XYZ file of C-alpha atoms in Angstrom:
733
model
C 18.195 -30.897 7.422
C 17.008 -28.110 9.743
C 13.691 -26.332 9.216
C 12.984 -22.640 9.638
C 9.696 -20.767 9.614
C 9.259 -17.491 7.844
C 6.458 -15.005 7.158
C 6.479 -14.038 3.489
C 7.154 -10.265 3.236
C 5.988 -9.692 -0.336
C 2.314 -8.749 0.037
C -0.576 -8.332 2.455
C -1.299 -12.066 2.554
C 1.778 -12.550 4.795
C 1.690 -16.314 4.278
C 3.549 -18.619 6.609
C 6.410 -20.507 4.945
C 8.411 -23.552 6.001
C 12.028 -23.588 4.826
C 14.419 -26.504 4.701
C 17.976 -25.209 4.906
C 21.468 -26.582 4.467
C 23.956 -24.072 5.819
C 23.170 -20.812 4.031
C 21.283 -22.622 1.283
C 17.521 -22.917 1.204
C 16.813 -26.367 -0.207
C 13.029 -26.153 -0.164
C 10.212 -23.653 0.410
C 6.673 -24.807 1.074
C 3.537 -23.496 2.724
C 3.404 -23.837 6.491
C 0.174 -25.801 6.903
C 0.208 -25.113 10.659
C 0.370 -21.318 10.351
C -2.626 -19.959 12.255
C -3.175 -17.033 9.882
C -2.519 -18.325 6.361
C -3.418 -21.977 7.163
C -1.302 -23.549 4.434
C -1.786 -20.990 1.677
C 1.126 -19.725 -0.428
C 1.425 -18.217 -3.895
C 4.195 -18.306 -6.487
C 5.787 -15.155 -5.052
C 6.446 -16.845 -1.724
C 7.741 -19.988 -3.391
C 10.119 -17.880 -5.512
C 11.911 -16.241 -2.561
C 14.907 -18.529 -3.009
C 15.303 -17.187 -6.537
C 15.266 -13.684 -5.062
C 17.894 -14.696 -2.500
C 20.195 -16.092 -5.195
C 19.385 -13.683 -8.018
C 22.677 -12.801 -9.775
C 21.228 -9.371 -10.623
C 20.710 -8.473 -6.970
C 22.934 -5.695 -5.605
C 24.971 -7.042 -2.691
C 27.557 -4.332 -2.042
C 27.328 -0.526 -1.845
C 27.782 1.265 -5.169
C 29.081 4.779 -5.866
C 28.427 6.610 -9.150
C 31.553 7.251 -11.218
C 31.092 8.780 -14.638
C 28.228 7.015 -16.350
C 28.480 3.874 -14.208
C 28.935 2.612 -10.665
C 31.867 1.145 -8.781
C 31.644 -1.217 -5.801
C 32.550 0.380 -2.491
C 32.861 -0.496 1.181
C 30.108 0.538 3.548
C 32.336 3.173 5.125
C 33.176 4.598 1.693
C 29.509 4.803 0.751
C 28.483 6.310 4.086
C 31.311 8.854 3.750
C 29.930 10.033 0.388
C 26.453 10.303 1.926
C 27.898 12.291 4.825
C 29.618 14.716 2.478
C 26.957 15.093 -0.208
C 23.694 14.825 1.753
C 24.890 16.998 4.606
C 26.264 19.375 2.000
C 22.725 19.896 0.680
C 21.362 20.277 4.224
C 24.068 22.792 5.139
C 23.472 24.864 1.996
C 19.692 24.725 1.662
C 18.347 23.315 4.933
C 16.736 19.931 5.688
C 13.608 20.997 3.773
C 15.572 20.614 0.537
C 15.810 16.839 1.076
C 12.930 14.580 0.018
C 12.305 11.011 1.091
C 10.343 8.422 -0.871
C 9.435 5.070 0.687
C 8.370 2.213 -1.555
C 5.981 -0.635 -0.910
C 8.580 -3.054 0.623
C 8.961 -0.599 3.521
C 5.504 -1.597 4.733
C 6.613 -5.242 4.888
C 9.963 -4.769 6.655
C 9.930 -3.797 10.323
C 13.609 -2.824 10.425
C 13.391 -0.647 7.347
C 10.091 0.961 8.376
C 10.997 1.819 11.963
C 14.535 2.743 10.919
C 13.086 5.105 8.337
C 11.026 6.651 11.118
C 14.193 7.355 13.101
C 15.863 8.796 9.993
C 12.868 11.001 9.143
C 12.604 12.264 12.723
C 16.227 13.341 12.522
C 15.883 14.916 9.070
C 12.668 16.876 9.778
C 11.630 17.607 6.207
C 8.130 18.212 4.879
C 9.089 16.572 1.592
C 8.012 13.058 2.507
C 6.441 10.892 -0.213
C 5.605 7.202 -0.405
C 3.886 4.422 -2.314
C 1.000 5.025 0.073
C 0.490 8.507 -1.334
C 0.171 6.864 -4.753
C -2.838 4.648 -4.049
C -4.269 4.480 -0.525
C -4.541 7.951 1.018
C -8.215 8.435 -0.022
C -9.093 5.419 2.124
C -7.294 6.834 5.171
C -8.665 10.336 4.609
C -12.223 8.988 4.470
C -11.600 7.348 7.867
C -10.139 10.575 9.224
C -13.150 12.587 8.079
C -15.718 10.048 9.289
C -14.152 8.657 12.481
C -11.455 11.195 13.348
C -8.843 8.433 12.987
C -7.013 7.783 9.692
C -6.023 4.281 10.787
C -9.600 3.208 11.541
C -9.905 1.302 8.256
C -12.616 -1.380 8.518
C -12.297 -4.672 6.652
C -14.920 -7.270 5.711
C -15.491 -9.993 8.268
C -15.801 -12.559 5.490
C -15.890 -15.477 7.926
C -19.334 -14.374 9.200
C -20.779 -12.270 6.369
C -23.779 -13.289 4.232
C -23.486 -10.762 1.378
C -20.278 -9.162 0.081
C -20.368 -6.279 -2.395
C -16.845 -5.574 -3.667
C -15.906 -2.531 -5.752
C -12.594 -2.060 -7.580
C -10.731 -4.847 -5.774
C -9.109 -8.055 -6.986
C -7.986 -10.118 -3.960
C -7.510 -13.283 -6.016
C -4.459 -11.489 -7.436
C -3.585 -9.067 -4.624
C -4.376 -11.392 -1.675
C -6.142 -8.386 -0.221
C -5.230 -4.734 -0.139
C -5.555 -2.867 3.147
C -7.090 -6.214 4.105
C -4.863 -9.165 5.020
C -6.785 -12.105 3.591
C -4.566 -14.992 2.413
C -6.270 -17.698 0.360
C -9.211 -15.497 -0.582
C -10.281 -18.211 -3.013
C -10.651 -20.702 -0.159
C -12.407 -18.216 2.104
C -14.793 -17.341 -0.712
C -15.551 -21.035 -1.195
C -16.420 -21.366 2.499
C -18.472 -18.156 2.282
C -20.532 -19.569 -0.593
C -20.879 -23.008 1.029
C -22.786 -21.411 3.898
C -25.046 -19.529 1.479
C -23.167 -16.249 1.101
C -23.700 -14.148 -2.015
C -20.803 -12.323 -3.680
C -21.206 -9.422 -6.149
C -18.351 -7.504 -7.779
C -18.381 -4.072 -9.425
C -15.535 -3.200 -11.771
C -14.929 -1.923 -15.332
C -13.093 -5.210 -15.889
C -14.227 -8.744 -15.138
C -11.203 -9.498 -12.992
C -9.866 -12.830 -11.782
C -11.923 -12.245 -8.628
C -15.030 -11.207 -10.546
C -14.989 -14.509 -12.417
C -15.739 -16.223 -9.102
C -18.597 -13.882 -8.190
C -22.262 -14.819 -8.222
C -22.772 -11.661 -10.236
C -20.507 -9.079 -11.829
C -21.606 -5.507 -12.557
C -19.682 -3.538 -15.170
C -19.227 0.157 -14.378
C -17.714 3.127 -16.158
C -14.284 4.064 -14.673
C -14.712 6.750 -12.030
C -18.438 6.035 -11.717
C -18.310 4.383 -8.292
C -19.392 7.472 -6.335
C -22.450 7.838 -8.597
C -23.394 4.196 -8.012
C -22.967 4.508 -4.250
C -25.073 7.678 -4.151
C -27.837 5.878 -6.036
C -27.629 2.925 -3.627
C -27.829 5.213 -0.588
C -30.870 6.939 -2.037
C -32.536 3.595 -2.813
C -31.802 2.256 0.666
C -33.285 5.432 2.094
C -36.372 4.967 -0.126
C -36.690 1.412 1.200
C -36.924 2.872 4.696
C -33.402 2.095 5.808
C -31.831 4.634 8.160
C -28.714 4.625 10.291
C -29.350 2.617 13.498
C -29.589 4.667 16.688
C -26.713 2.759 18.298
C -24.302 4.757 16.146
C -23.479 8.271 17.348
C -23.642 10.278 14.133
C -23.771 13.901 13.102
C -24.746 15.397 9.770
C -26.710 12.409 8.479
C -29.764 14.505 7.590
C -27.589 17.002 5.713
C -25.818 14.251 3.763
C -29.036 12.425 2.840
C -30.672 15.680 1.754
C -27.677 16.521 -0.447
C -27.611 13.058 -2.040
C -31.365 12.820 -2.531
C -31.192 15.735 -4.985
C -29.400 13.340 -7.391
C -31.897 11.259 -9.349
C -31.550 7.563 -10.070
C -31.573 8.328 -13.788
C -28.746 10.867 -13.429
C -26.620 8.478 -11.375
C -27.253 5.490 -13.655
C -26.315 7.476 -16.744
C -23.113 8.727 -15.115
C -21.885 5.353 -13.882
C -23.086 3.227 -16.793
C -25.054 0.836 -14.584
C -28.701 0.245 -15.484
C -31.343 1.565 -13.090
C -32.768 -1.941 -12.707
C -29.362 -3.247 -11.664
C -28.975 -0.478 -9.081
C -32.369 -1.117 -7.516
C -31.583 -4.849 -7.440
C -28.289 -4.222 -5.605
C -30.056 -1.970 -3.104
C -32.655 -4.674 -2.469
C -29.920 -7.276 -1.954
C -28.173 -5.055 0.594
C -31.476 -4.326 2.310
C -32.546 -7.953 2.548
C -29.208 -9.521 3.532
C -28.792 -10.432 7.194
C -25.071 -9.619 7.358
C -24.083 -7.477 4.336
C -20.765 -5.709 3.899
C -19.343 -3.387 1.234
C -15.601 -3.199 0.466
C -13.636 -1.137 -2.053
C -10.003 -0.835 -2.858
C -7.512 0.395 -5.489
C -10.050 0.842 -8.267
C -12.087 3.066 -5.945
C -9.171 5.163 -4.682
C -7.206 5.753 -7.899
C -9.825 8.034 -9.423
C -10.934 11.655 -9.324
C -13.375 11.061 -6.469
C -11.531 8.396 -4.489
C -12.054 9.941 -1.058
C -15.772 10.473 -1.646
C -16.121 6.900 -2.920
C -14.308 5.467 0.115
C -16.482 7.586 2.419
C -19.763 6.534 0.796
C -18.831 2.848 1.091
C -18.791 3.229 4.873
C -22.031 5.240 4.774
C -23.720 2.167 3.269
C -22.130 -0.058 5.912
C -23.620 2.294 8.502
C -27.079 2.321 6.901
C -27.218 -1.478 6.807
C -26.061 -1.637 10.422
C -22.984 -3.552 9.276
C -20.265 -1.353 10.731
C -18.496 -2.821 13.753
C -20.638 -5.957 13.916
C -19.842 -9.587 13.156
C -20.116 -10.300 9.448
C -19.872 -6.625 8.559
C -17.093 -4.055 8.236
C -14.959 -4.462 11.343
C -11.827 -3.095 12.971
C -9.129 -5.762 13.535
C -6.487 -5.486 16.242
C -2.805 -6.276 16.371
C -0.307 -6.695 19.216
C 2.071 -3.849 18.277
C 1.089 -0.398 19.522
C 2.569 3.068 19.258
C 2.138 6.002 21.647
C -0.490 8.630 20.884
C 1.116 11.942 19.910
C -1.829 14.312 19.544
C -2.737 15.692 16.152
C 0.530 14.814 14.425
C 0.024 13.656 10.878
C -3.579 14.694 10.453
C -5.011 16.345 7.365
C -3.675 19.632 5.987
C -0.974 20.176 8.604
C 1.059 21.887 5.887
C 0.839 22.357 2.141
C 3.109 21.736 -0.815
C 5.088 24.746 -1.965
C 4.060 24.909 -5.647
C 0.453 23.737 -6.001
C -0.615 23.985 -2.383
C -1.599 20.333 -2.042
C -2.528 19.325 1.531
C -0.357 17.044 3.628
C -1.739 13.969 5.313
C -0.048 11.565 7.721
C 3.010 13.848 7.541
C 3.340 13.178 3.808
C 2.673 15.055 0.589
C 0.949 13.483 -2.439
C 3.152 12.307 -5.290
C 1.236 14.735 -7.515
C 3.592 17.363 -6.068
C 6.805 15.350 -6.384
C 8.162 16.418 -9.784
C 7.112 20.056 -9.576
C 8.755 20.438 -6.169
C 12.048 19.445 -7.800
C 11.520 21.666 -10.842
C 10.394 25.010 -9.402
C 13.209 27.032 -7.881
C 12.978 28.913 -4.635
C 13.169 28.271 -0.918
C 12.140 24.698 -0.154
C 12.941 23.317 -3.612
C 13.950 19.659 -3.474
C 17.682 19.373 -4.081
C 18.328 15.844 -2.814
C 16.407 12.571 -2.604
C 16.642 9.559 -0.302
C 14.673 6.778 -1.990
C 13.972 3.817 0.282
C 13.005 0.554 -1.436
C 10.995 2.317 -4.110
C 10.991 2.937 -7.830
C 8.957 6.147 -8.299
C 10.106 6.575 -11.909
C 7.906 3.566 -12.744
C 5.304 3.640 -9.978
C 4.444 7.358 -9.971
C 2.490 9.435 -12.508
C 4.337 11.668 -14.987
C 7.163 9.116 -15.097
C 9.212 10.771 -17.865
C 9.041 14.142 -16.150
C 9.897 12.603 -12.792
C 12.985 10.841 -14.168
C 14.303 14.113 -15.622
C 13.671 15.898 -12.321
C 15.541 13.288 -10.265
C 18.427 13.299 -12.728
C 18.923 17.051 -12.134
C 19.170 16.783 -8.337
C 22.356 17.699 -6.516
C 22.397 14.300 -4.791
C 20.326 11.146 -4.633
C 20.680 8.056 -2.465
C 18.794 4.832 -3.204
C 18.379 1.919 -0.835
C 17.539 -1.002 -3.090
C 18.481 -4.551 -4.006
C 18.246 -3.902 -7.766
C 19.354 -1.562 -10.487
C 16.091 -0.011 -11.586
C 14.840 3.080 -13.374
C 15.227 5.169 -10.203
C 18.345 3.693 -8.582
C 20.347 4.037 -11.800
C 19.953 7.839 -11.343
C 21.449 7.681 -7.838
C 24.859 8.862 -6.689
C 25.011 6.117 -4.059
C 23.133 2.805 -3.829
C 23.010 0.966 -0.506
C 21.807 -2.656 -0.837
C 19.054 -3.989 1.356
C 18.995 -7.464 2.820
C 17.188 -10.461 1.354
C 13.923 -11.778 2.846
C 15.931 -14.493 4.615
C 18.317 -12.018 6.255
C 15.868 -9.884 8.216
C 13.174 -10.537 10.783
C 9.512 -9.965 10.039
C 6.506 -8.519 11.815
C 3.570 -6.797 10.077
C 3.607 -3.628 12.173
C 1.314 -1.606 9.854
C -0.804 -4.163 8.015
C -1.328 -6.215 11.165
C -4.260 -3.954 12.056
C -6.119 -5.105 8.915
C -6.117 -8.893 9.263
C -9.090 -11.153 8.580
C -8.440 -12.550 12.068
C -6.454 -11.307 15.049
C -3.144 -13.138 15.405
C 0.331 -12.498 16.786
C 3.160 -13.652 14.499
C 6.859 -12.930 14.282
C 9.661 -14.629 12.382
C 13.369 -14.056 13.071
C 15.977 -13.865 10.337
C 16.874 -17.221 8.810
C 20.465 -16.233 8.009
C 22.825 -13.886 9.862
C 24.537 -11.082 7.941
C 28.056 -9.691 8.191
C 26.967 -6.215 7.047
C 24.568 -3.598 8.393
C 21.001 -4.832 8.341
C 18.303 -2.390 7.258
C 17.622 -1.137 10.796
C 21.326 -0.474 11.361
C 21.629 1.125 7.919
C 18.832 3.607 8.632
C 20.196 4.334 12.128
C 23.602 5.030 10.596
C 22.035 7.488 8.153
C 20.184 9.153 11.033
C 23.449 9.393 12.996
C 25.198 10.930 9.982
C 22.502 13.587 9.736
C 22.572 14.244 13.459
C 26.341 14.340 14.011
C 27.597 15.138 10.464
C 30.092 12.284 10.635
C 30.225 8.507 10.597
C 29.713 6.714 13.931
C 32.800 5.359 15.645
C 32.931 1.994 17.401
C 29.986 1.477 19.800
C 28.502 4.890 18.956
C 25.746 3.361 16.879
C 24.707 1.163 19.813
C 24.523 4.260 22.031
C 22.510 6.050 19.340
C 20.109 3.094 19.215
C 19.677 3.413 22.990
C 18.631 7.037 22.492
C 16.078 6.051 19.845
C 14.585 3.237 21.954
C 14.570 5.431 25.064
C 12.672 8.109 23.156
C 10.083 5.510 22.107
C 9.610 4.355 25.715
C 9.440 7.963 26.927
C 6.598 8.668 24.508
C 4.632 5.767 25.995
C 5.361 6.999 29.491
C 4.064 10.466 28.602
C 0.907 9.128 26.912
C -2.043 9.306 29.315
C -3.855 6.578 27.358
C -0.927 4.153 27.472
C -0.496 1.140 29.729
C 3.004 2.494 30.406
C 1.867 5.953 31.504
C 4.265 7.396 34.087
C 6.355 4.213 34.149
C 10.055 4.747 34.792
C 11.826 4.823 31.438
C 15.066 3.258 32.671
C 13.154 0.501 34.426
C 11.410 -0.368 31.150
C 14.682 -0.139 29.204
C 16.214 -2.728 31.527
C 13.282 -5.118 30.984
C 13.405 -5.133 27.177
C 14.509 -8.630 26.289
C 16.566 -8.301 23.078
C 19.905 -6.584 23.653
C 20.041 -4.856 20.284
C 18.238 -4.372 17.021
C 14.793 -3.305 15.926
C 13.389 -6.146 18.054
C 13.898 -3.883 21.087
C 11.351 -1.420 19.694
C 9.105 -4.280 18.652
C 9.170 -5.774 22.166
C 8.188 -2.422 23.675
C 5.266 -1.935 21.291
C 3.959 -5.471 21.815
C 4.222 -5.441 25.598
C 2.607 -1.991 25.819
C -0.293 -3.049 23.582
C -3.738 -4.458 24.358
C -2.507 -8.050 24.336
C 0.855 -7.331 26.005
C 2.114 -8.044 29.535
C 2.582 -4.307 30.216
C 6.100 -5.083 31.395
C 5.217 -7.278 34.330
C 1.890 -5.719 35.286
C -0.152 -8.711 34.037
C 0.027 -11.916 32.035
C 0.273 -11.110 28.360
C 2.265 -11.198 25.169
C 5.976 -10.589 24.831
C 8.197 -10.802 21.793
C 9.841 -13.873 23.325
C 6.510 -15.718 23.319
C 5.922 -14.778 19.704
C 9.414 -15.905 18.731
C 8.805 -19.286 20.352
C 5.394 -19.712 18.677
C 6.510 -20.397 15.114
C 2.947 -20.907 13.870
C 1.633 -17.764 15.503
C -0.622 -17.117 18.494
C -4.352 -16.949 17.808
C -5.995 -13.898 19.371
C -9.494 -14.726 18.181
C -11.918 -13.419 15.556
C -12.300 -9.709 14.934
C -14.025 -8.228 17.985
C -17.373 -6.432 17.841
C -17.920 -3.123 19.603
C -14.561 -1.533 18.809
C -15.946 1.595 17.153
C -15.773 3.636 20.360
C -12.145 2.558 20.776
C -10.985 3.670 17.334
C -13.247 6.712 16.944
C -12.525 10.241 18.085
C -15.937 11.774 18.960
C -19.060 11.184 16.876
C -19.230 9.899 13.315
C -19.266 12.921 11.017
C -21.342 12.244 7.917
C -21.262 15.766 6.487
C -17.684 17.062 6.532
C -17.532 20.194 4.319
C -14.659 18.704 2.306
C -16.887 15.821 1.183
C -19.964 17.967 0.580
C -17.861 20.163 -1.694
C -16.693 17.097 -3.589
C -20.270 15.982 -4.163
C -20.810 19.350 -5.865
C -17.616 18.818 -7.891
C -18.818 15.349 -8.909
C -22.038 16.796 -10.325
C -20.225 19.569 -12.177
C -17.505 17.399 -13.719
C -17.630 16.737 -17.435
C -17.846 13.033 -18.377
C -14.720 11.345 -19.710
C -14.643 11.234 -23.495
C -13.154 8.633 -25.811
C -11.458 5.491 -24.552
C -10.710 5.364 -20.825
C -7.595 3.585 -19.531
C -7.531 1.578 -16.298
C -4.729 -0.349 -14.642
C -4.733 -3.931 -13.471
C -2.699 -6.194 -11.239
C -0.707 -9.226 -12.298
C -0.197 -12.454 -10.397
C 3.432 -12.819 -11.527
C 4.843 -9.459 -10.529
C 4.672 -7.196 -7.508
C 4.186 -3.612 -8.579
C 7.484 -2.659 -10.259
C 9.608 -5.669 -9.251
C 9.971 -9.477 -9.133
C 9.423 -9.823 -12.895
C 13.020 -11.001 -13.319
C 12.584 -14.163 -11.227
C 12.380 -17.269 -13.474
C 9.423 -18.742 -11.603
C 7.403 -15.558 -12.130
C 8.730 -14.080 -15.358
C 8.364 -17.043 -17.690
C 5.414 -17.712 -19.959
C 3.242 -15.541 -22.158
C 3.556 -11.787 -22.428
C 2.247 -10.152 -19.279
C 2.179 -6.528 -20.449
C -0.608 -6.332 -23.028
C -3.391 -3.851 -23.714
C -6.785 -5.430 -23.180
C -9.400 -4.107 -25.605
C -13.070 -5.004 -25.998
C -13.785 -6.596 -29.432
C -16.409 -3.936 -30.111
C -13.823 -1.174 -29.681
C -11.159 -3.108 -31.571
C -13.476 -3.484 -34.567
C -14.119 0.251 -34.622
C -10.381 0.900 -34.440
C -9.492 -1.737 -37.040
C -7.129 -3.552 -34.662
C -6.899 -7.327 -34.399
C -5.935 -9.622 -31.555
C -2.130 -9.872 -31.191
C -1.429 -6.755 -33.229
C 0.532 -3.849 -31.839
C -1.311 -0.646 -30.993
C -0.134 2.896 -30.483
C -1.523 3.954 -27.114
C -1.392 7.709 -26.489
C -2.448 10.267 -23.903
C -1.676 13.958 -23.654
C 1.437 12.923 -21.724
C 3.105 10.256 -23.865
C 2.730 7.552 -26.508
C 3.810 3.936 -26.421
C 3.451 0.761 -28.462
C 1.895 -2.290 -26.859
C 0.500 -5.694 -27.980
C -3.292 -5.997 -28.015
C -5.346 -8.744 -26.411
C -9.060 -8.800 -27.235
C -11.432 -9.691 -24.416
C -15.086 -9.245 -23.566
C -14.087 -8.921 -19.900
C -14.207 -5.124 -20.211
C -16.796 -2.390 -20.131
C -16.982 -1.184 -23.765
C -15.025 2.037 -24.141
C -12.444 0.906 -21.586
C -8.922 -0.414 -22.217
C -6.718 -1.962 -19.535
C -3.006 -2.553 -19.066
C -0.925 -3.627 -16.070
C 1.213 -1.222 -14.076
C 4.794 -1.771 -12.917
C 6.439 -2.562 -16.258
C 9.280 -0.768 -18.016
C 10.840 -1.037 -21.464
C 14.193 0.412 -20.355
C 16.672 -1.680 -22.356
C 19.599 -0.826 -20.063
C 17.922 -2.672 -17.224
C 17.063 -5.937 -18.959
C 17.937 -8.874 -16.765
C 18.222 -12.540 -17.522
C 14.584 -13.529 -17.040
C 12.928 -10.118 -16.913
C 9.618 -9.572 -18.675
C 9.733 -6.034 -19.998
C 6.783 -3.974 -21.113
C 5.573 -0.418 -21.385
C 5.312 1.845 -18.352
C 1.653 2.685 -17.638
C 2.564 5.793 -15.665
C 4.241 7.493 -18.609
C 0.704 8.142 -19.826
C -0.662 9.579 -16.587
C -0.530 13.305 -15.741
C 0.124 13.939 -12.060
C -2.142 16.983 -11.900
C -5.458 15.149 -12.471
C -6.315 14.465 -8.839
C -8.870 13.459 -6.271
C -9.358 16.952 -4.878
C -9.698 16.221 -1.130
C -6.573 14.026 -0.901
C -4.680 15.344 -3.962
C -4.043 11.714 -4.932
C -3.350 11.462 -8.667
C -6.156 9.769 -10.576
C -4.328 6.925 -12.301
C -7.530 5.284 -13.540
C -10.051 6.587 -16.043
C -7.684 8.752 -18.059
C -8.590 9.522 -21.656
C -6.395 7.788 -24.219
C -6.246 7.249 -27.962
C -5.594 3.869 -29.582
C -4.599 3.333 -33.203
C -2.866 0.772 -35.393
C 0.874 1.055 -35.794
C 2.646 1.019 -39.136
C 4.070 -2.416 -38.307
C 0.557 -3.868 -38.589
C 0.052 -2.767 -42.168
C -0.680 -5.804 -44.334
C -1.391 -8.086 -41.372
C -4.350 -10.355 -42.174
């Protein structure tokens, strides 16, 4: 039987898969041992893709709302309703009354992502939201403030590091986050075999922390305090930023931080002074140290400051942009430079005045922008592969707001808590029906590689690139495209992309003839045309005949990938705009806010990842959903004793936003005073599917308005909650 090779599109690991097919049936999925990036690693999510392909609950035809339910429709019927209803909102209120929300799968689907870009460029609304504005903007904003480039996000060079300090990250479960690192367990084993030391900092002893040489418990939201104490201790040990770095404001930052005593910082973060001084000594003495932080450090009130201070330590230890430290990977695909577009505070939200970043608004503004009347109020929503009713804060409020909209369109393969509120649902393709290239995450790999996988199966319906182009055409022309008009519209989109390269003075295609380049693009149609342009214009590309280099054809023919070498030293000047700014006023103000903030009282709730789900989906696949309950509240035995709650009992978990009932699991893997539950679950009975593990929705408890002030990212971790026994536990021994 024939074999096909596929890059798994589920998470940042992007593992290489080998498929054995029989017609349109996948007989077997296994790890591709020859893949140059994942080198034979695969997790249960990748192995379950065939269950996703054949899932009877998957939506496979367009659906139109009728009464309280949906009816199947043809694509033309569904597009006609979109044309009438969406353009009706635009005609009455303007394009600013339409919001878009892009979910996590958009970052793993080149056709959907670049097609969404074409759609958004046509729509021209400021109401753009995404899964990225839920959990990662503080990381990008820290890079913007420090380097002048929001995409300059360094990752640990674990292959050459000697000491790794990891805060708020769990790559054993996530396979990396803003860091493509498949088989972290294996890489950690190699790291330790050569004498590397691994220390984790987290309120919970995570699956990753259990493999650490040492784990440090910390109070939720205390990371900035710990990092300040470490910077002060490193400074006391005589460590200063090496002269090879061009920095500004370092004296001002150090002076501001040195006013915070070790005792004050230790008390605030819950880490003993002795432990802090030990960590500082370890960083000081290590030959190749690196510090890395992720979701736990960004989903808090001071996420941007925390992300910024992590890189300050990497600077002080001389670890930034050197082998074994925090480095800047490269990828083949490039985009033209367009000036200041997308940078911080280009515009502000209408109600609360939250700043934009990367042409998006934070989800903290999402519900209120639908609720508050006036010019610019959201009247329609286009939701692209996302489920904000589960994945965003203030979930109950958000659901009510979406339900009141004049029109909503969801692009999704499932009925979920958001798509069930839609007027039209357009189904996406399966992972075997679209091509794959990691256009965004490719710049964060543990090693530089070039990999592309074509679709395994052809489709007799619009793929996701064509679907988004059709929606863009409908907005542009206020009608459905006739025969061959969509192909002409695609030509316009691709030509505009090439023209931007030609106009970019920094591009390898500067002043090249656009029509000449258009004639040289190898695919005749599809998103691969844009992909070929970006690859050939990039650092590794052939620059359309100007030199030997990569093309999409070469990548297509190299099923195991093309190795581009380890992460390269000395890239800081390439990714940085000017000098490194260590004292941006926005961050100095947040240091003041940190000192003035009142400590969290009572029990503090944190989220956690799960190996058998992917944010708000995949729980209905038999391979992933079976087994013990996944959605439980973890409680420290010390806290459980004070509350009078036993292991396995049901607790009432409440915040100022909502209350829910959830089973309790006692564990000493928590900082006392902290409770933990996974995100991405829902107890919506109408959506129960054959194998689905249901549970309570974490984000019902979270108020959107508690934010990291610089980025306006909602603080989903460290919220105050109350836990008590439920009536159902009365009499339980």
